[in-house]
Amino acid sequence: MAVQQLETGYPEAEALQRQISQRHRRGLRWRWLFQLSTIVGIVALLALLYNILNQSFGLVAVQNTVDPRVLLEGAKTAVLPGADTAETLADLPKETLVAILAEHISTGLGRRLERDQRFFADQFAFEDPALFAEVCAGAEPPAGCTLEPRDQNNVYELLLERVVAPDVVQSWSLVDSVFRRGAIEEQLRTDYPTAVLEFRSWITADFIVSPQSSTPEFAGVRTAILGSLWVVVITIVFSFPVGVGAAIYLEEYATDNRLNRLIQTNISNLAGVPSIIYGMLGLAIFVRAMETFTSGAALGVITDDTTANGRTILSAGLTLGLLILPLIIINAQEAIRAVPRSLRQAGFALGATQWQTIWHHVLPSAMPGILTGTILAISRAIGETAPLVVVGASTFITLDPSGPFSKFTTLPIQIYQWTARPQAEFRNIAAAAIVVLLILLLSLNATAVVMRNRYATKTA
Amino acid sequence: MNKNGEIAIEAREMDVYYAHFRAVKGINIKFPTRKITALIGPSGCGKSTVLRSFNRMNDLVLVARVQGEVLYRGNNIYGKDVDPVEIRRRIGMVFQKPNPFAKSIYENVAWGARINGYKGNMDELVESSLRQAALWDEVKDKLSQSGYSLSGGQQQRLCIARTIAVKPEIILMDEPTSALDPVATLRIEELIQELKQNYTIIIVTHNMQQAARASDYTAFFNMDEDRAGYLVEYNATNMLFTNPQNEMTEQYITGRFG
């Protein structure tokens, strides 16, 4: 008996197979497309990393202004104490090093160095004793009047910096250094016969702990790291409570009226305002209008009010705080909205007030989401450059920021500055600074993620 | 002590509106003390709305408005100087889906007492509340574990324990077993029978068998052409199920609509 084919209106038999495989094929094409988007993203990220790491490591040709061997030979010829047994400059005793130094630098520079810190406790290498005593008795005695004298290592480093003065005459990228080593050596022999080729990582411990300098070999990001951290702390302290508070108000208390809808729309739009606009806002409000507060003058913190004016860490932090405030509000609102109504009802049904319900149940449940949003917002604040340029980040400071009323620079500002310099070596240290910035960003984020996860497991 | 036959709470000419929509109209009903009263009726007839009016949970819905009077201890709970916070402590509520707090089992029970300024021994209160909710033996060794670690039926009993802990007079239950399996449902029903000795219980249920087995009084609600709910018939449960006075009630309890 033949099976009777019912007219169902749907494809049957072969047509069904064809139709189903066609549907699968269509789905597969979309899947490829989505996979491709992910790959594009990963490739872009890898290109970024390649670019940065390629610049951060590589060969450099170092040429000494004065060869240390020449200095050592000179010392031996002059029969300075300790010279006959020394194999390198570092082996020489302090007196000999000072003598070599005195031979190669001007008396003026020597006096300045001696006023910073004396060479000997009992005698002077450059300075006139009477003059030194006079300066020390003056209104602003230099540091040398009170500091202990320099030790041998200090003098040796001074000699390296001032006399030997190693100078990077050319640098090569990591890829070139590895694959074109022969050509580089060839070039070195013809262009800089006296220079030494050495492999250098531009990210070193010295790079991280040294302040800014006008020579790339000695420049570091210490000031910028500290500046970034200070600014971010101010940003968090300002924007987190204000943002979460506003989110709580808008979600839990505000009634659905025209005014509140207007506020809500505005907050959403503020999140999209270009950051430079916030910079101008910060300049107008915090740097100019509120100068007495942001410079610390109102609190009597600074004595010399010409140093920073309003262009302080406080102004920068508040400006970035304003910048990320809409992000924090929107994210916190989403997190608070995601807390089930049943949890609020449970609180109310036990005779809790609205605040008790919010504080004990809504906020703890929303906190992981709030923290996620805050992490993203803070990451953005750390990377911001444009508003800080407008607010008045310092381009060249070597002094560590000492508090919210200090002048400041931040890592992105420093990177921006260095990339704008003509010397090639500044691009290397800019790349190194980018690596430092990324590491700082990742570690701050990791801290926040750990905090969030701890919160999530505690409340779940 | 309340004598038998005393009235725990009473609605007089109560209307509830959601914005311009009248959800419930002209409710007149008295709930006897220490009895279980079931509210039954087809979906959307306003049983839950009526229930939530008795501890002002409708206040949480911004557009909701209650007209008429709800008398509790002789006072209108919608009166001018009545604080809903106090009302809700005295008239507790258990919800459709178990909703424990994201805290430990102990804290779930203790929290309500703490925020209401309970001065007695907290450990004893937690234990006695959990015992009354027939949960103590199952959780006494894991009081510090999360409330979410319990099964659905246990969670619902935890919610009942937490309601008992603030020592209410009336417990409102909004379909407390609709999210539970039959075994867990039976345990809750037994528990409700136990609780009757100390509390007035008003329970909304979709399940007519539940109303028939577990309640002393039953109120049947229906809605009119404008979808406004109203009270059709209210009587002792055995009377209502065996000898309904209203034709609609009879049709509903025999399963011909709803």
XYZ file of C-alpha atoms in Angstrom:
718
model
C 0.000 0.000 0.000
C 1.488 3.280 -1.056
C 1.770 5.909 1.597
C -0.579 8.632 0.747
C 1.174 11.969 0.331
C -0.737 14.539 2.354
C -0.715 18.056 1.016
C 0.692 19.762 4.134
C 1.927 22.968 2.539
C 5.460 22.169 3.752
C 8.293 20.756 1.607
C 8.624 16.983 1.918
C 11.181 14.309 0.991
C 13.960 15.643 -1.247
C 12.689 19.177 -1.186
C 12.790 19.038 2.631
C 16.400 17.820 2.648
C 17.375 20.547 0.210
C 15.605 23.210 2.183
C 17.129 22.139 5.514
C 20.689 22.012 4.165
C 20.155 25.409 2.590
C 19.100 26.787 5.991
C 22.184 25.283 7.584
C 24.424 26.766 4.890
C 22.978 30.201 5.449
C 23.641 29.910 9.178
C 27.180 28.779 8.502
C 27.884 31.843 6.373
C 26.862 34.102 9.228
C 29.034 32.103 11.587
C 32.032 32.660 9.314
C 31.282 36.333 9.185
C 31.214 36.600 12.993
C 34.401 34.568 13.225
C 36.013 36.928 10.753
C 35.040 39.966 12.870
C 36.707 38.370 15.877
C 39.821 37.642 13.829
C 39.979 41.244 12.596
C 39.882 42.405 16.202
C 42.613 40.014 17.281
C 44.812 40.920 14.315
C 44.468 44.615 15.152
C 45.448 43.908 18.745
C 48.438 41.833 17.678
C 49.544 44.570 15.287
C 49.445 47.024 18.165
C 51.492 44.759 20.408
C 53.983 44.060 17.590
C 54.412 47.736 16.962
C 55.019 48.589 20.594
C 57.320 45.683 21.398
C 59.250 46.223 18.170
C 60.069 49.716 19.385
C 60.669 48.835 23.020
C 63.559 46.444 22.419
C 66.378 46.423 19.908
C 70.013 47.126 19.107
C 71.562 50.488 19.779
C 74.876 51.938 18.757
C 76.432 53.579 21.789
C 79.255 56.011 21.313
C 81.106 57.427 24.293
C 82.055 61.074 24.100
C 85.248 60.161 25.913
C 86.392 56.554 25.975
C 86.644 55.262 29.575
C 89.834 53.398 28.624
C 91.409 56.688 27.610
C 90.471 58.110 31.010
C 91.983 55.109 32.750
C 95.165 55.334 30.704
C 95.383 59.024 31.540
C 95.085 58.206 35.227
C 97.818 55.593 34.957
C 100.098 57.995 33.113
C 99.550 60.671 35.759
C 100.193 58.032 38.450
C 97.068 58.893 40.345
C 96.483 56.824 43.494
C 95.020 53.372 42.819
C 95.383 53.696 39.029
C 98.112 51.094 38.639
C 95.985 48.188 39.885
C 92.606 49.276 38.500
C 91.212 47.369 35.523
C 88.215 49.603 34.920
C 87.177 53.075 35.966
C 84.844 51.625 38.592
C 87.813 50.225 40.497
C 89.400 53.611 41.059
C 89.195 55.206 44.511
C 87.039 58.265 45.009
C 89.907 60.774 45.135
C 91.156 59.607 41.720
C 87.678 59.777 40.202
C 87.225 63.313 41.504
C 90.593 64.255 40.040
C 89.578 62.899 36.597
C 86.246 64.675 36.867
C 87.954 67.946 37.732
C 90.136 67.581 34.658
C 87.213 67.218 32.273
C 84.453 69.529 33.491
C 84.326 73.255 33.944
C 84.843 74.749 37.379
C 81.360 76.305 37.228
C 79.677 72.943 36.734
C 81.912 71.456 39.419
C 80.843 74.125 41.887
C 77.213 73.484 41.109
C 77.668 69.739 41.662
C 79.514 70.406 44.874
C 76.731 72.656 46.147
C 74.248 69.861 45.416
C 76.347 67.439 47.408
C 79.952 67.790 48.549
C 82.693 65.473 47.317
C 84.688 65.375 50.550
C 83.743 66.147 54.090
C 87.054 67.849 54.897
C 88.022 69.649 51.687
C 86.608 71.192 48.523
C 87.331 70.016 44.975
C 85.941 73.011 43.119
C 84.389 75.439 45.565
C 86.076 78.250 47.395
C 85.663 77.496 51.139
C 84.830 81.094 52.059
C 82.241 81.406 49.298
C 80.676 78.080 50.250
C 80.360 79.162 53.881
C 78.778 82.417 52.716
C 76.248 80.603 50.532
C 75.409 78.224 53.347
C 74.800 81.131 55.687
C 72.456 82.719 53.139
C 68.678 82.673 53.064
C 68.387 79.535 50.921
C 71.331 77.229 51.649
C 71.821 74.539 48.940
C 71.462 70.855 49.745
C 75.250 70.384 49.870
C 75.470 72.296 53.149
C 73.726 69.568 55.089
C 74.042 66.361 53.019
C 76.660 63.706 53.646
C 79.476 63.765 51.045
C 79.169 61.679 47.854
C 80.454 58.107 47.937
C 82.668 56.428 45.363
C 79.766 54.984 43.378
C 78.056 58.350 43.187
C 81.183 60.003 41.822
C 81.667 57.160 39.348
C 78.142 57.636 37.984
C 78.700 61.369 37.816
C 81.822 60.707 35.778
C 79.926 58.414 33.425
C 77.124 60.908 32.964
C 79.225 64.062 32.623
C 82.499 62.916 31.047
C 82.127 59.516 29.416
C 78.603 60.550 28.413
C 77.530 57.505 26.419
C 75.291 58.618 23.594
C 72.967 56.451 21.558
C 73.844 57.502 18.032
C 71.436 55.146 16.345
C 68.815 52.573 17.331
C 67.165 49.729 15.465
C 63.836 48.003 15.950
C 63.585 44.522 17.439
C 62.774 42.849 14.116
C 65.663 44.572 12.351
C 67.994 43.705 15.215
C 67.194 40.032 14.912
C 66.991 39.587 11.157
C 69.370 42.227 9.805
C 72.135 41.985 12.349
C 74.878 41.601 9.714
C 73.781 44.669 7.782
C 73.570 46.668 10.996
C 77.129 45.715 11.987
C 78.299 46.622 8.491
C 76.639 50.012 8.755
C 78.110 50.553 12.193
C 81.644 49.932 10.946
C 81.313 52.520 8.213
C 79.237 55.176 10.019
C 80.396 54.992 13.653
C 83.683 53.093 13.861
C 84.154 53.863 17.564
C 80.609 53.023 18.649
C 79.651 49.815 20.422
C 76.655 47.768 19.404
C 74.562 46.562 22.301
C 71.113 45.050 22.726
C 68.901 47.247 24.805
C 65.538 46.855 26.422
C 64.103 50.335 26.714
C 61.923 49.168 29.586
C 64.240 48.858 32.548
C 63.933 49.316 36.258
C 65.782 52.611 35.795
C 63.231 53.699 33.202
C 60.421 53.178 35.665
C 62.017 54.854 38.661
C 63.746 57.767 36.906
C 62.063 61.107 36.419
C 61.767 62.866 33.080
C 65.007 63.950 31.397
C 65.942 65.744 28.200
C 68.257 62.905 27.170
C 66.320 59.771 26.231
C 68.885 57.443 27.832
C 68.220 58.910 31.258
C 64.541 59.740 30.884
C 62.025 57.715 32.876
C 58.328 57.591 33.669
C 58.392 57.854 37.449
C 56.748 61.278 37.518
C 54.179 60.202 34.960
C 53.248 56.976 36.777
C 52.827 58.807 40.057
C 50.862 61.551 38.283
C 48.578 58.994 36.633
C 47.955 57.218 39.931
C 47.207 60.446 41.776
C 44.831 61.643 39.072
C 43.033 58.302 38.939
C 42.609 58.243 42.707
C 41.024 61.705 42.636
C 38.856 60.621 39.715
C 37.590 57.543 41.538
C 37.034 59.356 44.815
C 34.950 61.962 43.011
C 33.073 60.030 40.366
C 32.292 56.708 42.056
C 30.178 57.979 44.957
C 28.587 60.736 42.898
C 27.858 58.412 39.975
C 26.463 55.576 42.043
C 24.468 58.054 44.126
C 22.920 59.590 41.036
C 22.144 56.126 39.672
C 20.424 55.130 42.910
C 18.376 58.301 42.878
C 17.337 57.919 39.254
C 16.474 54.233 39.565
C 14.975 54.015 43.022
C 13.608 57.381 43.993
C 12.937 59.538 40.929
C 9.386 59.446 39.645
C 8.762 59.062 35.964
C 8.088 62.672 35.058
C 9.164 64.982 32.281
C 12.062 66.531 34.213
C 13.586 63.200 35.175
C 13.217 61.877 31.652
C 15.038 64.992 30.442
C 17.833 64.394 32.937
C 18.081 60.765 31.870
C 18.320 61.672 28.193
C 20.985 64.244 28.936
C 23.114 61.825 30.903
C 22.992 59.351 28.039
C 24.054 62.068 25.612
C 26.838 63.353 27.878
C 28.495 59.957 27.617
C 29.084 60.685 23.957
C 30.510 64.198 24.270
C 34.115 64.395 22.949
C 36.629 64.382 25.763
C 38.283 67.632 24.669
C 35.022 69.407 25.503
C 35.353 68.114 29.042
C 38.894 69.457 29.017
C 37.597 72.910 28.188
C 34.933 72.571 30.870
C 37.604 71.582 33.371
C 39.774 74.505 32.313
C 36.913 76.965 32.759
C 35.548 75.586 36.017
C 38.311 73.893 37.962
C 41.436 75.633 36.689
C 40.064 79.158 36.347
C 36.859 79.698 38.317
C 37.763 77.511 41.280
C 41.458 78.277 41.223
C 41.674 79.191 44.895
C 40.394 75.734 45.806
C 42.101 73.618 43.177
C 45.454 75.322 43.711
C 45.217 74.634 47.408
C 45.490 78.329 48.283
C 42.158 78.297 50.106
C 43.423 75.565 52.401
C 46.773 77.288 52.833
C 48.539 74.255 51.430
C 50.838 76.053 49.042
C 53.124 78.871 49.971
C 54.142 79.904 46.493
C 50.932 80.370 44.564
C 52.659 80.973 41.243
C 53.739 77.349 40.850
C 50.694 75.453 39.671
C 47.782 77.893 39.801
C 44.743 75.730 39.129
C 46.594 73.318 36.889
C 46.843 70.707 39.584
C 46.215 67.003 40.029
C 42.942 67.958 41.706
C 41.695 69.818 38.629
C 42.755 66.979 36.347
C 41.139 64.343 38.549
C 37.879 66.267 38.783
C 37.850 66.862 35.027
C 38.326 63.166 34.295
C 35.755 62.474 36.996
C 33.212 64.571 35.118
C 34.199 62.818 31.924
C 33.460 59.326 33.223
C 30.539 60.310 35.443
C 27.906 59.615 32.756
C 29.484 56.219 32.060
C 29.405 55.282 35.715
C 25.824 56.515 36.138
C 24.549 54.617 33.101
C 26.335 51.390 34.028
C 25.257 51.603 37.657
C 21.660 52.240 36.574
C 21.742 49.143 34.382
C 23.120 47.097 37.274
C 20.520 48.426 39.721
C 17.718 47.846 37.226
C 18.833 44.239 36.828
C 18.187 43.520 40.518
C 14.912 41.558 40.545
C 11.845 43.367 41.841
C 11.090 40.395 44.028
C 14.137 41.194 46.163
C 12.886 44.716 46.822
C 9.397 43.423 47.580
C 10.830 40.899 50.026
C 12.564 43.719 51.871
C 9.510 45.950 51.974
C 7.236 43.102 53.055
C 9.321 42.681 56.216
C 8.769 46.294 57.197
C 12.014 47.686 55.840
C 12.227 51.289 54.751
C 13.198 52.061 51.204
C 16.734 52.982 52.231
C 17.193 49.768 54.237
C 16.041 47.757 51.253
C 18.401 49.600 48.915
C 21.398 49.472 51.229
C 21.072 45.857 52.355
C 19.758 44.154 49.237
C 19.684 46.235 46.079
C 23.198 47.661 46.286
C 24.980 44.423 47.255
C 23.246 42.606 44.416
C 24.033 45.365 41.950
C 27.622 45.880 43.132
C 29.382 43.453 40.755
C 27.675 45.158 37.826
C 28.433 48.614 39.197
C 32.093 47.686 39.646
C 32.313 46.309 36.110
C 31.038 49.598 34.751
C 33.391 51.536 36.977
C 36.379 49.475 35.834
C 35.603 50.263 32.214
C 35.139 53.939 32.997
C 38.401 54.173 34.928
C 40.296 52.435 32.151
C 39.073 55.176 29.903
C 40.143 57.865 32.368
C 43.665 56.459 32.624
C 44.101 56.589 28.868
C 42.692 60.086 28.375
C 45.096 62.676 26.967
C 43.200 65.455 25.264
C 41.331 66.901 28.269
C 44.508 66.898 30.335
C 46.384 68.835 27.662
C 43.679 71.483 27.907
C 43.543 71.414 31.692
C 47.281 72.040 31.724
C 49.331 68.935 32.302
C 52.985 69.838 32.625
C 55.126 68.815 29.682
C 58.370 68.608 31.559
C 58.554 68.106 35.306
C 61.048 66.069 37.202
C 59.574 66.575 40.643
C 57.336 63.842 42.061
C 53.781 64.995 42.690
C 53.385 65.380 46.433
C 49.624 65.701 46.734
C 46.442 66.842 45.019
C 47.767 70.387 44.653
C 50.929 69.470 42.760
C 51.672 70.045 39.134
C 51.385 66.830 37.236
C 51.983 64.860 34.106
C 50.442 61.519 33.245
C 51.601 58.560 31.192
C 49.527 59.340 28.091
C 50.707 62.949 28.196
C 54.299 61.764 28.507
C 53.877 59.372 25.588
C 52.312 62.118 23.528
C 55.215 64.427 24.338
C 57.865 61.891 23.484
C 56.347 60.846 20.190
C 56.427 64.472 19.151
C 60.225 64.763 19.648
C 62.532 64.628 16.621
C 65.135 62.203 18.070
C 64.480 58.561 17.239
C 65.326 57.423 20.785
C 62.312 59.263 22.178
C 60.096 57.071 20.057
C 61.719 54.051 21.695
C 61.032 55.305 25.177
C 57.526 56.343 24.108
C 56.932 52.719 23.117
C 58.373 51.607 26.435
C 56.060 54.053 28.223
C 53.108 52.570 26.322
C 54.057 49.151 27.637
C 54.214 50.604 31.147
C 50.807 52.243 30.635
C 49.287 48.972 29.443
C 50.743 47.092 32.397
C 49.456 49.752 34.798
C 46.024 49.577 33.188
C 45.898 45.794 33.293
C 47.005 45.623 36.912
C 44.453 48.237 38.000
C 41.774 46.341 36.115
C 42.891 43.041 37.597
C 42.620 44.514 41.094
C 39.122 45.727 40.360
C 38.093 42.403 38.835
C 39.357 40.539 41.875
C 37.403 42.932 44.109
C 34.284 42.425 42.016
C 34.554 38.649 42.032
C 35.064 38.610 45.757
C 31.895 40.680 46.075
C 29.986 38.449 43.682
C 30.840 35.272 45.581
C 30.083 36.910 48.898
C 26.573 37.913 47.905
C 25.592 34.914 45.773
C -6.070 37.325 73.208
C -8.418 37.550 70.307
C -11.597 35.605 70.728
C -12.839 33.373 68.026
C -14.843 35.209 65.407
C -12.957 38.435 65.794
C -12.047 40.332 62.636
C -8.355 40.712 61.748
C -8.695 42.967 58.743
C -11.582 44.339 56.756
C -12.006 46.063 53.390
C -14.833 48.544 52.902
C -15.900 49.663 49.441
C -12.350 49.225 48.233
C -11.469 50.148 44.649
C -7.968 49.786 43.221
C -6.872 51.679 40.146
C -3.825 51.283 37.975
C -3.586 54.753 36.444
C -7.057 55.070 34.850
C -7.818 51.378 34.809
C -10.059 50.141 37.614
C -8.634 46.752 38.507
C -10.843 46.018 41.476
C -14.174 47.529 42.473
C -16.387 47.697 45.518
C -14.704 45.086 47.683
C -16.362 44.499 51.050
C -14.789 41.648 52.967
C -13.905 40.737 56.555
C -11.185 38.260 57.456
C -11.619 36.370 60.726
C -8.686 36.139 63.103
C -6.588 32.961 63.139
C -8.330 31.438 60.196
C -7.142 30.641 56.722
C -9.024 32.485 54.023
C -8.441 31.574 50.397
C -8.999 34.009 47.553
C -9.835 32.205 44.322
C -10.946 33.273 40.890
C -9.967 33.273 37.227
C -6.719 34.889 36.013
C -6.778 38.666 35.995
C -9.729 39.006 38.367
C -7.693 41.046 40.838
C -7.125 38.546 43.678
C -3.474 39.463 43.989
C -4.274 43.156 43.726
C -6.725 42.809 46.611
C -4.171 40.878 48.647
C -1.436 43.448 48.044
C -3.774 46.215 49.137
C -3.839 44.776 52.641
C -0.208 45.604 53.421
C 0.150 48.526 51.040
C 2.468 46.675 48.679
C 0.545 48.377 45.891
C 2.286 51.581 46.986
C 5.358 50.254 45.210
C 3.536 50.417 41.897
C 3.713 54.106 41.087
C 0.441 54.289 39.187
C -1.577 52.223 41.674
C -4.206 53.979 43.793
C -6.499 52.540 46.449
C -9.878 54.073 47.279
C -12.191 53.105 50.098
C -11.035 51.817 53.451
C -8.974 48.919 54.749
C -9.534 48.635 58.477
C -6.883 47.042 60.623
C -7.234 47.309 64.401
C -10.037 49.745 63.744
C -7.859 52.136 61.731
C -7.792 52.728 58.003
C -4.329 51.664 56.835
C -4.667 54.150 53.995
C -5.223 56.940 56.520
C -3.147 60.084 56.349
C -0.701 59.490 59.175
C -0.244 55.755 58.729
C 3.264 54.648 57.814
C 3.255 51.669 55.438
C 6.521 50.513 57.031
C 4.703 49.770 60.268
C 1.761 48.151 58.469
C 4.079 45.785 56.625
C 5.760 44.671 59.810
C 2.397 43.685 61.247
C 1.024 42.281 58.006
C 3.703 40.146 56.393
C 3.753 38.708 52.917
C 4.992 35.574 51.174
C 5.356 35.747 47.425
C 4.647 33.534 44.474
C 8.257 32.710 43.690
C 10.600 32.039 46.618
C 12.726 35.168 46.968
C 15.337 34.651 49.691
C 17.900 37.385 50.184
C 21.406 36.902 48.834
C 22.588 36.254 52.372
C 23.076 33.311 54.675
C 20.097 31.318 55.929
C 20.612 32.806 59.378
C 20.768 36.354 58.028
C 17.668 35.781 55.896
C 15.688 35.239 59.082
C 17.534 37.693 61.314
C 17.561 40.645 58.924
C 13.892 41.598 59.252
C 14.139 41.410 63.033
C 17.314 43.469 63.100
C 16.068 46.328 60.938
C 12.890 46.473 62.998
C 14.953 46.927 66.153
C 14.477 43.505 67.734
C 16.135 43.520 71.153
C 15.764 39.880 72.210
C 18.066 36.924 71.661
C 18.604 36.698 67.915
C 19.758 33.058 67.891
C 16.610 31.980 69.698
C 14.415 34.003 67.372
C 16.057 32.478 64.295
C 15.689 28.979 65.698
C 12.066 29.380 66.747
C 11.149 30.995 63.424
C 12.815 28.202 61.473
C 11.122 25.616 63.702
C 7.716 27.191 63.128
C 8.412 27.126 59.413
C 9.290 23.407 59.714
C 12.745 24.069 58.317
C 14.973 23.912 61.384
C 15.919 20.241 61.171
C 16.964 20.595 57.557
C 19.128 23.696 57.947
C 20.379 23.737 61.542
C 23.832 22.525 60.469
C 24.241 24.962 57.603
C 22.884 28.262 58.871
C 25.813 30.147 57.379
C 25.206 28.851 53.871
C 23.506 30.993 51.274
C 19.719 30.971 51.156
C 20.020 30.107 47.491
C 21.630 26.759 48.318
C 18.231 25.403 49.406
C 15.674 23.703 47.176
C 12.639 25.658 45.954
C 10.324 24.310 48.650
C 12.914 24.948 51.364
C 13.454 28.463 50.054
C 9.738 29.139 50.314
C 9.702 27.862 53.898
C 12.717 30.090 54.572
C 10.670 33.018 53.276
C 7.858 32.024 55.623
C 10.329 31.764 58.515
C 11.663 35.222 57.768
C 8.099 36.575 57.705
C 7.309 34.929 61.047
C 10.492 36.325 62.593
C 9.128 39.881 62.628
C 6.070 38.569 64.506
C 3.243 39.763 62.268
C -0.440 39.256 63.021
C -1.497 38.564 59.488
C 0.410 36.698 56.792
C -0.571 37.339 53.191
C 0.384 34.597 50.764
C 0.327 35.231 47.044
C 0.138 31.802 45.373
C 2.943 30.524 47.607
C 3.048 27.051 46.055
C 2.595 27.806 42.368
C 6.335 27.497 41.700
C 6.716 24.278 43.705
C 6.321 20.570 43.006
C 3.425 18.597 44.607
C 5.502 17.253 47.500
C 6.837 20.688 48.433
C 3.320 22.076 47.984
C 1.931 19.591 50.464
C 4.546 20.512 53.042
C 3.692 24.195 52.706
C 0.002 23.404 53.068
C 0.672 21.430 56.247
C 2.785 24.297 57.479
C -0.016 26.773 56.821
C -2.345 24.638 58.932
C 0.193 24.816 61.766
C 0.599 28.559 61.437
C -3.153 29.093 61.736
C -2.853 28.679 65.493
C -0.927 31.930 65.759
C -1.593 33.925 62.638
C -4.376 35.085 60.406
C -3.621 33.819 56.938
C -4.968 35.111 53.660
C -3.873 33.064 50.686
C -4.374 33.651 46.999
C -4.440 30.441 45.019
C -5.077 29.268 41.515
C -5.589 25.783 42.734
C -9.149 25.073 43.791
C -8.219 21.796 45.450
C -5.759 23.724 47.566
C -8.426 26.185 48.612
C -10.801 23.332 49.394
C -8.284 21.360 51.455
C -6.377 24.073 53.184
C -8.708 26.948 53.969
C -11.486 27.720 56.425
C -13.099 30.427 54.331
C -13.067 31.020 50.620
C -13.773 34.177 48.656
C -14.517 33.863 44.958
C -13.638 36.806 42.697
C -14.588 37.397 39.107
C -14.334 40.290 36.690
C -16.969 42.234 34.896
C -17.068 43.330 31.257
C -14.621 46.188 32.010
C -12.170 43.657 33.464
C -12.661 45.120 36.930
C -12.500 42.426 39.601
C -15.227 42.123 42.219
C -16.178 39.791 45.034
C -18.804 37.305 43.901
C -19.238 35.045 46.884
C -17.630 34.650 50.295
C -18.434 31.831 52.663
C -17.041 29.039 54.787
C -15.021 26.837 52.490
C -17.146 23.713 52.858
C -20.292 25.749 52.226
C -18.890 27.484 49.175
C -17.677 24.280 47.564
C -20.691 22.130 48.391
C -23.468 24.636 48.116
C -22.468 27.680 46.075
C -25.081 30.405 46.139
C -24.007 32.077 42.930
C -24.226 30.472 39.518
C -20.810 31.792 38.466
C -19.223 30.313 41.575
C -20.707 26.974 40.760
C -19.489 27.135 37.174
C -15.999 28.077 38.325
C -15.589 25.426 41.018
C -16.930 22.733 38.747
C -14.325 23.750 36.181
C -16.612 25.113 33.529
C -14.640 28.338 33.172
C -11.565 30.069 34.500
